[in-house]
Tab-separated table of C-alpha atoms in Angstrom:
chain	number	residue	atom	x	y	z
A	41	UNK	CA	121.288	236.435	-0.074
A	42	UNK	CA	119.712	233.433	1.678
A	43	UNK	CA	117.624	230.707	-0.643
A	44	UNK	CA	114.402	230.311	0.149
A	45	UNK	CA	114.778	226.844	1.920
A	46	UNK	CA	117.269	228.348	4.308
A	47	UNK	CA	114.695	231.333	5.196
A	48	UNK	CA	111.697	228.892	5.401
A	49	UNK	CA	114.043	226.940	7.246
A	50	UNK	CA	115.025	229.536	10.032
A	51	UNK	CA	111.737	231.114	9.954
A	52	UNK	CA	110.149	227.478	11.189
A	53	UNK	CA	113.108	227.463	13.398
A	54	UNK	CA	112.282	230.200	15.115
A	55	UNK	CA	108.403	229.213	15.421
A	56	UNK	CA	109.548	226.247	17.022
A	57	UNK	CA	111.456	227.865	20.023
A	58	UNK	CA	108.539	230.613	20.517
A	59	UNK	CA	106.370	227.859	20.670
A	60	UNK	CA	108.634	225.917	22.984
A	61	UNK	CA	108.605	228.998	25.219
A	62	UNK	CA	104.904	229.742	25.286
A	63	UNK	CA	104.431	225.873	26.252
A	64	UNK	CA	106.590	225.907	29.214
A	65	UNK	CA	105.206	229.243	30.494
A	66	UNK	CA	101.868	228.486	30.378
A	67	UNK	CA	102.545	225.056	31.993
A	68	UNK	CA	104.349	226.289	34.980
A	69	UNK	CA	101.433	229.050	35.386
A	70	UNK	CA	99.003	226.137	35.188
A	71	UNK	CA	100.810	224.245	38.110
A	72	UNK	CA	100.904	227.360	39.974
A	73	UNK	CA	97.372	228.128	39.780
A	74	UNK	CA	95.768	224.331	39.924
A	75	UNK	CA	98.497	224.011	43.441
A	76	UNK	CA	97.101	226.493	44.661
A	77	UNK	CA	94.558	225.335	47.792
A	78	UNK	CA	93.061	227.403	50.791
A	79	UNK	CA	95.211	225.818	53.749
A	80	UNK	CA	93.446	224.297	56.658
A	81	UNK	CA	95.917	223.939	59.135
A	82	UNK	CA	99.816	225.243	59.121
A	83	UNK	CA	102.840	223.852	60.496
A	84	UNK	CA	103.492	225.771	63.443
A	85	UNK	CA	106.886	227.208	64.636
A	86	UNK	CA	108.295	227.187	61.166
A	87	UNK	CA	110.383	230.236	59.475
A	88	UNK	CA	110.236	231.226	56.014
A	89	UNK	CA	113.191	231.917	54.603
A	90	UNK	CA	114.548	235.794	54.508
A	91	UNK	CA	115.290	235.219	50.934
A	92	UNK	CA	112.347	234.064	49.782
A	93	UNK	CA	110.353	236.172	51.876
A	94	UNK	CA	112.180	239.206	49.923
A	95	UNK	CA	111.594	237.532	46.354
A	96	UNK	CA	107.586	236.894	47.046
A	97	UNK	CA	107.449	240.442	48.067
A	98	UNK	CA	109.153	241.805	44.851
A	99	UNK	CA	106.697	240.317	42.781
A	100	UNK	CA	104.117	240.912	44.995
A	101	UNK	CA	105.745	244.610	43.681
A	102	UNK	CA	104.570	244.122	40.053
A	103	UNK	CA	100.543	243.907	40.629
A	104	UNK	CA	98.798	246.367	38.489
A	105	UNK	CA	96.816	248.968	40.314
A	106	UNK	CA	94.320	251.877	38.867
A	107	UNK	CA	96.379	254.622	37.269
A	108	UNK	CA	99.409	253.021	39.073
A	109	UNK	CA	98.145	254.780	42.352
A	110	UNK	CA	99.454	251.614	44.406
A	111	UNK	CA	96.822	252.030	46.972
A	112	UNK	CA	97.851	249.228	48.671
A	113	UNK	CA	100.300	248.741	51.882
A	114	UNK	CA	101.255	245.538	53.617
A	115	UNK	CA	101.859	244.391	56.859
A	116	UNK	CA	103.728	241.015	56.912
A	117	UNK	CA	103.740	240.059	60.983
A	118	UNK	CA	105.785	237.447	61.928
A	119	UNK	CA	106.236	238.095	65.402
A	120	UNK	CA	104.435	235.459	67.493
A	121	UNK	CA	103.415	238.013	70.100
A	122	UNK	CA	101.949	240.244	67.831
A	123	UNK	CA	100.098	236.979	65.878
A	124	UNK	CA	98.772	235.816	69.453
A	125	UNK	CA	97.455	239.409	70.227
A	126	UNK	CA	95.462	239.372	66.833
A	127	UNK	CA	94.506	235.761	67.015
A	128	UNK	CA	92.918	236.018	70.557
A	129	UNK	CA	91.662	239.640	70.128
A	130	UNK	CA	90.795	240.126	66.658
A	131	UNK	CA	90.450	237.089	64.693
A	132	UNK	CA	86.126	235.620	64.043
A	133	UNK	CA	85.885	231.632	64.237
A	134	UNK	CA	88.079	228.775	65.255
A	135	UNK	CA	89.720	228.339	61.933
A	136	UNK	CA	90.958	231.761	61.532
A	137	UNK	CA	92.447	231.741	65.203
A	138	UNK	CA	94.158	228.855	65.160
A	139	UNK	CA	95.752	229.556	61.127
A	140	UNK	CA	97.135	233.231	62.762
A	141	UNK	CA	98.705	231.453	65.780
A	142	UNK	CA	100.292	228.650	63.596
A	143	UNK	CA	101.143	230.177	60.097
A	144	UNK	CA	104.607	231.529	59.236
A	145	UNK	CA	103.231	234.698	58.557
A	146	UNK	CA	100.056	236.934	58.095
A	147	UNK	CA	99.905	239.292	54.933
A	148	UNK	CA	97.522	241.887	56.276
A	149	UNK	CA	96.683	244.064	52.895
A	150	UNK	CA	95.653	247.862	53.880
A	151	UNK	CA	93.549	250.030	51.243
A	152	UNK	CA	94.706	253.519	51.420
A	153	UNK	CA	90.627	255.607	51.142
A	154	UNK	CA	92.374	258.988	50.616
A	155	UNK	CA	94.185	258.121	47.035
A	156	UNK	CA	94.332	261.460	46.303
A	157	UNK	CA	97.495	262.143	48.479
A	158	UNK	CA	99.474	259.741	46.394
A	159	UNK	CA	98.869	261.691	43.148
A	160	UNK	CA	101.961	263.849	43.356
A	161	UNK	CA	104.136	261.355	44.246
A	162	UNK	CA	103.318	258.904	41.274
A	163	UNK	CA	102.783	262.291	38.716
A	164	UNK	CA	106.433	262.594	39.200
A	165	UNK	CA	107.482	258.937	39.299
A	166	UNK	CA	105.580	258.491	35.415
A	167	UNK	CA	107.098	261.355	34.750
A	168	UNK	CA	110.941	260.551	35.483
A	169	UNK	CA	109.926	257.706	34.045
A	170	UNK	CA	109.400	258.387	30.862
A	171	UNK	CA	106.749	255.529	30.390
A	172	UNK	CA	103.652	257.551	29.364
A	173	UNK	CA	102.928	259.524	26.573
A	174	UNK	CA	102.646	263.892	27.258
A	175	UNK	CA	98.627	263.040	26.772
A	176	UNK	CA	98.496	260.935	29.774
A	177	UNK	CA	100.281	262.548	32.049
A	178	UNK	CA	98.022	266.005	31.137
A	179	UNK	CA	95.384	264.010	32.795
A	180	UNK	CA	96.175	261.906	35.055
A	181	UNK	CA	95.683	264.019	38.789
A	182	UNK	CA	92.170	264.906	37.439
A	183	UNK	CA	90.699	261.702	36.127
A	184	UNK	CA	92.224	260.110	38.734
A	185	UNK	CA	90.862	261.852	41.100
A	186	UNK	CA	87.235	261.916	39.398
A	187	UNK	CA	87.494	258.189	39.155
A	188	UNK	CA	88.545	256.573	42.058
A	189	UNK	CA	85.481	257.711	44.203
A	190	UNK	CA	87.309	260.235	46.377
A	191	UNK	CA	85.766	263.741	47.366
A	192	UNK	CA	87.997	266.591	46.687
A	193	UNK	CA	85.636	268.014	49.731
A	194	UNK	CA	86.175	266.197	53.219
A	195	UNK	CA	85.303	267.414	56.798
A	196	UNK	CA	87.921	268.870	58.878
A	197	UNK	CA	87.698	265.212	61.271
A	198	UNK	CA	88.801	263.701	57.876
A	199	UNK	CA	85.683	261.695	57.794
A	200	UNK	CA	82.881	261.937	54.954
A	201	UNK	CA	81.210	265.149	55.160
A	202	UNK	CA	78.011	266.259	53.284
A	203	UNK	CA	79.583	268.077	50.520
A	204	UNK	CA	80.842	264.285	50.071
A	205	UNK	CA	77.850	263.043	49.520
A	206	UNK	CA	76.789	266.147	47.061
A	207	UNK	CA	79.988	265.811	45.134
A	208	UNK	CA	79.491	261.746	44.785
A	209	UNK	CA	75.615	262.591	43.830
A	210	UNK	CA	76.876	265.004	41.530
A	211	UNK	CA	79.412	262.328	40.064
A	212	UNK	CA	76.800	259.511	39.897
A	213	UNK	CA	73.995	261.731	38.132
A	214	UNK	CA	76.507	263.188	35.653
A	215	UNK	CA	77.749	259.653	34.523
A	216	UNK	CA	74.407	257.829	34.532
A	217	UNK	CA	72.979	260.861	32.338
A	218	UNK	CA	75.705	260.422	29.588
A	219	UNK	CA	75.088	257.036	29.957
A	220	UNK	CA	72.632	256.916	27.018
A	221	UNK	CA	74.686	258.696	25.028
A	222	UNK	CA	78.288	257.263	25.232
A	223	UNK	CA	80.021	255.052	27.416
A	224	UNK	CA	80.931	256.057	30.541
A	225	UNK	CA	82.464	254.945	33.730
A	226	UNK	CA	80.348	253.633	36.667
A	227	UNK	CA	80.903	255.945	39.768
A	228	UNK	CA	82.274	253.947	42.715
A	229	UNK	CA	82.781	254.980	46.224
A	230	UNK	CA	86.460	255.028	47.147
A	231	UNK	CA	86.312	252.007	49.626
A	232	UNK	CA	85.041	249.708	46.886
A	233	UNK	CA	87.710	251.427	44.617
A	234	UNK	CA	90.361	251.150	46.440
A	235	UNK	CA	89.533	247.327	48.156
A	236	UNK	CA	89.345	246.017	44.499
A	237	UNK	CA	92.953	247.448	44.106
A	238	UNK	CA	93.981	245.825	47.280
A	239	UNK	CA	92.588	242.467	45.934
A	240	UNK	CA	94.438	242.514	42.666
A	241	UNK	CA	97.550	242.926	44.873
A	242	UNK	CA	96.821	240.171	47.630
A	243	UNK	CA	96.328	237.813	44.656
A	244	UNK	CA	99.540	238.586	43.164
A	245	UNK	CA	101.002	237.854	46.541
A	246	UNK	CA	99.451	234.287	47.194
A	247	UNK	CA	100.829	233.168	43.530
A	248	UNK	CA	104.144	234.923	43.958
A	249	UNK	CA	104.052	232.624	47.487
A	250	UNK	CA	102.751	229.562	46.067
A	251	UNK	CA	105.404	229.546	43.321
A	252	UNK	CA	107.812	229.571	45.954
A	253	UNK	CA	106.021	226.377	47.501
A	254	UNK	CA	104.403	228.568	50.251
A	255	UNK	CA	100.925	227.650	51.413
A	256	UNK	CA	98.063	230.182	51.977
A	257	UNK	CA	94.702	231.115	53.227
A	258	UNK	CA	92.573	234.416	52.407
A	259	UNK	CA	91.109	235.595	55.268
A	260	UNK	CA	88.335	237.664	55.793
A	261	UNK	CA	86.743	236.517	59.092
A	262	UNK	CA	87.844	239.282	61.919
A	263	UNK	CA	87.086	242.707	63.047
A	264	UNK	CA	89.026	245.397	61.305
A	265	UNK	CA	88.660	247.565	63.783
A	266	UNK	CA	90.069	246.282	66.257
A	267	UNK	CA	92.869	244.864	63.947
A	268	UNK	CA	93.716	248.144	63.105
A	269	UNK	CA	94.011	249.028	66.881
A	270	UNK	CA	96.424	246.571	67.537
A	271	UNK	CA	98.494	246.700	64.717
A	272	UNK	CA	98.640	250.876	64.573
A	273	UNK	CA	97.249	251.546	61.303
A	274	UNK	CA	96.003	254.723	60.572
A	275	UNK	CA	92.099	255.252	60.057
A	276	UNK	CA	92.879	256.891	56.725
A	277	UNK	CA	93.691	252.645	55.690
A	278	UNK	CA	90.897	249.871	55.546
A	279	UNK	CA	91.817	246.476	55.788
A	280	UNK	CA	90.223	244.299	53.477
A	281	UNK	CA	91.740	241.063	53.584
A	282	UNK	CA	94.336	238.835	55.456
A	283	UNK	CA	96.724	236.041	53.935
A	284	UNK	CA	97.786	233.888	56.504
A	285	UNK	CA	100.841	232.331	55.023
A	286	UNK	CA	103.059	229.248	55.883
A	287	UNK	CA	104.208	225.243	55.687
A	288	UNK	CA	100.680	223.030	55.277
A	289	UNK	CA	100.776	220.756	58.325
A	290	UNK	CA	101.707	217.436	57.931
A	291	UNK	CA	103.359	217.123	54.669
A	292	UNK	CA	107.414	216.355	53.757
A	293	UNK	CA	109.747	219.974	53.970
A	294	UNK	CA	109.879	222.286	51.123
A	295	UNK	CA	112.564	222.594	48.894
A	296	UNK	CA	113.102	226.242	48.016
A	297	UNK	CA	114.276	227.030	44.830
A	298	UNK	CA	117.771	228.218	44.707
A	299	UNK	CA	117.165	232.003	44.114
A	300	UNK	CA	121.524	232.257	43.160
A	301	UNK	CA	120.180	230.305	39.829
A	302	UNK	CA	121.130	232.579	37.222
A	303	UNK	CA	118.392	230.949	35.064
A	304	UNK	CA	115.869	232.853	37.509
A	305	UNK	CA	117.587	236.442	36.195
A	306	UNK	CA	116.885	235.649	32.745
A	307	UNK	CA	113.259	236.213	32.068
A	308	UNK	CA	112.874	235.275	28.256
A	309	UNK	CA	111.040	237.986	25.567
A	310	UNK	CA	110.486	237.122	22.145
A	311	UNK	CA	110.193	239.422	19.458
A	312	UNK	CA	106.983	239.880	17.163
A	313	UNK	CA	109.005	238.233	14.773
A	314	UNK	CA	109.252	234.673	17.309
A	315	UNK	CA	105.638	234.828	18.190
A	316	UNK	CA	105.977	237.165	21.113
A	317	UNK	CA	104.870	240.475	22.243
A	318	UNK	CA	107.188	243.276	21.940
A	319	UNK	CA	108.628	244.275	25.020
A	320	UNK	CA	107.001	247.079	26.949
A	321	UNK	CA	108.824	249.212	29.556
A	322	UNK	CA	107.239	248.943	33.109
A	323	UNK	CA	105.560	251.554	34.752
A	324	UNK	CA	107.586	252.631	38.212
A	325	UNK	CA	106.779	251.422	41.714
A	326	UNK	CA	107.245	252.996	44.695
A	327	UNK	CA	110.192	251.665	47.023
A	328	UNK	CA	109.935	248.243	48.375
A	329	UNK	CA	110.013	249.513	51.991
A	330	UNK	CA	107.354	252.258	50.875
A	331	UNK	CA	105.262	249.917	50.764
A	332	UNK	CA	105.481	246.563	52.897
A	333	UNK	CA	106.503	247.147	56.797
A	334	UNK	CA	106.857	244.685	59.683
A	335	UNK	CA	104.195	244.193	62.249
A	336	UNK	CA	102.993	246.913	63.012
A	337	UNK	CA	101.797	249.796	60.571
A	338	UNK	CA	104.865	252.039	59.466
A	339	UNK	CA	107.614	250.101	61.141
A	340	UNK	CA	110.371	248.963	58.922
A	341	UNK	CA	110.294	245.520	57.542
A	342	UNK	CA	113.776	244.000	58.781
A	343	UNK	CA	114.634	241.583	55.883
A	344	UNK	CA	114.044	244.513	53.828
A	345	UNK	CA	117.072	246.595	55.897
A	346	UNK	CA	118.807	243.631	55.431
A	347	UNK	CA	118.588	243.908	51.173
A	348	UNK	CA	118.992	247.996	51.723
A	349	UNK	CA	122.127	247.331	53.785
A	350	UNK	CA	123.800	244.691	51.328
A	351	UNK	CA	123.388	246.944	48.216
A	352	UNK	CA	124.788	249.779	49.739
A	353	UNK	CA	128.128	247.786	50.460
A	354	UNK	CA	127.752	246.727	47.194
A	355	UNK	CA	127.733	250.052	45.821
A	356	UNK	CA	130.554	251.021	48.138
């Protein structure tokens, strides 16, 4: 049995690293966040890593999305060809145009409007996964279905029909008139739904790539339509937003971190006993190459292949 000046002593031991801990976390979030700056111009001609690229993208993984639908696809074009095309052809204003030409890369984030086909797939992920409770999962297809602003009704062009329209009316006038009563959710149509979730995820990616010493710039400036011409992506995907993604011009070289650091593996979790939060297994994610593809929509991301390829001689 331990006297009470050894407890008190380990207890305040203990305090001390969780506080420790917190303190460095939240300073390297601060530097992350204050660093980060809209980029005006990019060093042109300049590749990103392949490793890097692959780490920013499997954080980019972890974003949060509504009922883990991950509504979200990217395109990550880093053929200059392909950059030129969209730059001269699709891009609004000066700015934009010359930051697609230049920049490393361009994120281009595409909101899936027909949610509902995902369902299935993530039912059974959550499932297999064993990270929801029976109750959730008894749910999920129907309130997320209700919720995220998609018709169970479309026309046969897969286009909003009428009995859209009646089933979002429907929707709208059944929420507002419970309203009074007891909270409940505000009715949304499936572009804002889905573009929110697309946001959540482009944001994760700009940190995740300004960590990594990366500079960015949101774009929003061109026309998605005929975006979405050149870069083959489906009409069944909006694009909300575009991160153009790079070296700012004019300053000294980055120096990557070394991603072989162990230290980088080791993500630290206190207990509720240190201070911390007690840890919580993640809900599943679709495959990396499920989800991010190369320049043009569908078509396989190569540095991913590359990662594929290395684990399965690892494995052999």
């Amino acid at each position: 049995m331990f006297s009470p000046t050894i407890t008190c002593f380990a207890k305040a031991s203990t305090n001390a690293t969780a506080k420790t801990n917190a303190n460095a976390k939240l300073k390297a979030f601060r530097q992350i966040a204050q660093s980060r700056v809209s980029a005006r111009r990019f060093e042109p001609n300049v590749t990103v890593p392949d490793d890097v690229w692959r780490d920013v993208l499997q954080m980019t993984l972890t974003s949060p999305s509504g009922f883990n639908l991950q509504p979200t696809h990217m395109l990550l074009l880093r053929c200059p060809n392909i950059k030129a095309t969209l730059s001269k052809h699709a891009m609004l204003g000066f700015g934009n145009q010359y930051r697609t030409n230049d920049a490393s890369a361009i994120a281009v984030f595409c909101a899936d409007l027909e949610p509902s086909k995902r369902i299935d797939r993530i039912f059974a992920m959550e499932r297999e996964s064993g990270s929801r409770e029976d109750g959730y999962l008894a749910v999920l297809r129907v309130a997320s279905s209700f919720l995220t602003g998609e018709s169970s009704t479309l026309s046969s062009n897969n286009s909003s029909g009428s009995s859209t329209h009646v089933s979002s009316f429907l929707k709208r006038a059944f929420t507002s008139a419970l309203s009074p009563v007891q909270p409940m959710p505000t009715m949304e149509n499936v572009e804002s739904w889905s573009y929110k979730n697309a946001g959540i995820m482009s944001q994760m990616y700009t940190m995740s790539a300004t960590a990594h010493g990366l500079s960015t710039c949101m774009m929003e400036g061109f026309d998605a339509r005929r975006a979405k011409e050149i870069l083959r992506i489906p009409d069944r995907y909006g694009i909300p937003l575009m991160v153009a993604t790079g070296y700012d011009y004019g300053v000294p070289p980055v120096v990557h971190a070394d991603l072989n650091d162990d230290d980088l593996d080791s993500v630290a979790e206190e207990d509720d006993e240190s201070g911390g939060t007690a840890k919580q297994k993640r809900t599943p994610r679709l495959e990396m190459d499920e989800v991010f593809f190369g320049d043009t929509f569908g078509e396989p991301l190569e540095l991913l292949q590359t990662l594929r390829q290395g684990g399965e001689e690892e494995a052999a």
